[in-house]
Amino acid sequence: MADLHVAINREKGGIAGQVAAELRESIRHGRLAPGTRLPASRDLAADLQVSRGVVVEAYEQLVAEGFLVSRVGSGTQVAQVTAPRPHAPAGGVEQHAPYYGHRPTSPDLGLFPRERWLASVKHVLATMPGDALDYGDPGGVPELREELAGYLRRVRAADVRPENVVIVGGVAQGLSLILHVLARHRRQLLAVEDPTSHRQTPLLRRAGADLVPIPVDGQGMDVERLRAQHADAALLTPAHQYPTGVVLSPARRAALMEWAREGDRTILEDDYDAEFRFDRDPVGCLQGLAPDRVILSGSVSKALAPGLRLGWVVAPAHLAEAVRRARGELDLGSPVIEQYALAHFLRTGGYDKHLRRMRREYRRRRDALVGALAEHLPGVRVRGIEAGLHVYLDLPEGWDESRVAAAALDLGLAAEPIGIMRSAAGPPAVVVGFARLPARRAAEAVQGLKVRMSGQSID
Amino acid sequence: MADLHVAINREKGGIAGQVAAELRESIRHGRLAPGTRLPASRDLAADLQVSRGVVVEAYEQLVAEGFLVSRVGSGTQVAQVTAPRPHAPAGGVEQHAPYYGHRPTSPDLGLFPRERWLASVKHVLATMPGDALDYGDPGGVPELREELAGYLRRVRAADVRPENVVIVGGVAQGLSLILHVLARHRRQLLAVEDPTSHRQTPLLRRAGADLVPIPVDGQGMDVERLRAQHADAALLTPAHQYPTGVVLSPARRAALMEWAREGDRTILEDDYDAEFRFDRDPVGCLQGLAPDRVILSGSVSKALAPGLRLGWVVAPAHLAEAVRRARGELDLGSPVIEQYALAHFLRTGGYDKHLRRMRREYRRRRDALVGALAEHLPGVRVRGIEAGLHVYLDLPEGWDESRVAAAALDLGLAAEPIGIMRSAAGPPAVVVGFARLPARRAAEAVQGLKVRMSGQSID
């Protein structure tokens, strides 16, 4: 037992706990090998100048945990069951960082209304009953479902009552849950827009969908092409298509509804970017048109922050109930304090006020970017500017979209090439987010892009 | 079943939901008493002139909610847990209470440290960089993983580094994700304790596990019985078994590790109630003994509040990475503000301080309840009192555990009969939570129970 070093800090107290911790570490790191006999408690106590009871307590602790075994007549030994910890990768945390980094779709989080949000949290913590902090309804707190139903009726023309609303952790989880419910008995053939967000694809597949890409043209998803395919359901971003920026046209809306009705099919509406329509009032959601056919998903990710992970699903009552139940069998629901805070934020007008402010600001930034592009890169055609936080840029023939996206990123402009979002090759294009580009920096950014791409353009 | 009136509006649709709602209301209002057997789904379907699937769906719904219990070979019965809620505070909140309502496992939420929690949220909102509110690492914010790794090393003797930690929305989601990962290629045979929490069963099945119940005796799960079965993994609550309250013995720990090692099997450790050990230092978690074999799940649900929906998974690095990826394909992670708040709360000692306070208070409440039982109901044997927020009561022969649980609930004591938690019949017992029972009210509650049960006891 020569190398049984046990360091004790007598001032800290909890001596038995310290002895146990030292021995535990020695066993873990192999300094005390399996089978090693420990000194009798009396002897170790004398060595450490502590009472025997302290050593006995430490030994008992480690016996209870399984690091030591104690058998009558053979003293206390290091157990056999402990294996040295496998080698851990160095460096720890930064390896995770690139995972979900900057996106062209992120809002300007520097403008998150911290003070007002804190005021709502404070109000909630001062007034909520204690039981509201217990296991709650997996479908969300009633106050928020009520506020959201009112908001969506008012702002999105949704046809919704509180019992149609399920609170979820964002559109991603909303789609996961909806597809889990729809695909409970068999996998679903899900029509998706082409191009579409490549980030969603693994999630949709995992939740039970096989994807059927349907081309998007200047009016949105091509419903005639949709009719030519088999599909159980269709997922769309009607308010502002990602990535093309197209707003689904009235004719397409009608055709889509007819397709859904005649085949008893479901529309999944991702109410993407709906809050930011610049040239007119936002178009009401599809759900308001056919609440029996459409399941609406939305979130506060664009209006407030993705990090809040707060969203909603609006569905016919029986499906809302199924989604809620699925949530109860998955994670028991969203955290409650921020649900109450959002309800308060909506009720007191904080949400509307913030949206008005952001709409003005984003419009200014969009105008600056579009103006700078027209001036400095006239060969680039800009699309999808009626709404949302990104624009779609058709590049001159011969430009390499990946190089453009990389150069834009380099200049601090969130950008992605279209190639990764579509099923077939096509003319070069990139999607560029402008939410974080201050208006005063737009010209400089576009000029920088021009410099970096010079020599690439054919003309 | 003469008085089973189920009104259906065929025009409204959602027939299964209507049937479920009607039954739920009947149970809530006592028209269907606890223990009542429901008609076979086939018979009820014929009565109502609906398809059998509709009735099965309604029954499943109510089983999932906890209004009904279903056991192979004994049909579907009204559960005991759904007695009318004792005394709800006025205002909006009570309507969601019955769903995952009062449980014997809930902490006293009246003592949630609102001021200190608000201070942490305030600190976070004043100091976090804007980008922290963006789409983040689905595995959790680095600061919290770091703090938790330190905390779990220190308090639970876990062998953990930040890269082993994945932040999740509570133990339920942790188990969902782990099982999704383990069952990606084929469903897992998962050994579970018998008796076990009946609430977890649907979640485990849904996530890909077929359950193999293994009896729990006075030392915890019977590992010899486990060896006699086929299982890929085992799920245990070693720190304080639910419902029996048993702490897994050292010998069983060793045997369990051997079982895991020799068959390359995985242990899922639910670190249930680990914070509340009353008679001595808590026993370190199993994970600390065999970090390569054990996946630890824990949460703040007992220490702070279930409504925060904050928990963690600790796993070997490659599995932690897989769990994190699974989270990224499910809902993109937990809300970030409260993750930062918890990191701050841990770092500044708020968590430890709150736990110390609660441990003292719960110990007082436990002592009061155990004392009152010894005095007024000496025929009841009390088990599992070393730790946790509930006790296990062996009832005198001939007592009806369902009646005892209902009477206890009536007195405001969260209680559940054991029958719904075990696979085979056994002597009558109930589990009773004492976290919300003030010490000064214990005698009164137990005397009330005695009065209600008088005439039931044989002696």
Short mmCIF file of C-alpha atoms in Angstrom, two decimals, chain A residues 12 30 52 73 78 81 116-117 142 144 152 168 269 348 366 376 397 411 427 445 453:
data_model
loop_
_atom_site.label_atom_id
_atom_site.label_comp_id
_atom_site.label_asym_id
_atom_site.label_seq_id
_atom_site.Cartn_x
_atom_site.Cartn_y
_atom_site.Cartn_z
CA LYS A 12 -12.90 22.19 4.07
CA GLY A 30 -5.47 2.45 -12.10
CA ARG A 52 -11.36 5.40 12.39
CA GLY A 73 -12.45 -12.35 6.88
CA VAL A 78 -10.63 -2.91 -4.98
CA VAL A 81 -15.72 -4.22 -12.21
CA ARG A 116 -38.99 43.53 -22.47
CA TRP A 117 -38.48 39.79 -22.47
CA PRO A 142 -53.46 27.05 -21.78
CA LEU A 144 -50.23 30.57 -24.43
CA LEU A 152 -52.90 33.73 -35.47
CA VAL A 168 -43.78 22.77 -29.70
CA GLU A 269 -47.81 24.55 -44.06
CA THR A 348 -49.18 43.13 -23.51
CA ARG A 366 -33.31 44.77 -47.89
CA HIS A 376 -22.50 47.27 -58.42
CA GLU A 397 -23.82 32.33 -66.53
CA LEU A 411 -17.49 39.23 -46.05
CA PRO A 427 -28.35 27.86 -63.47
CA ALA A 445 -20.26 44.27 -48.84
CA MET A 453 -15.68 37.66 -58.21
#
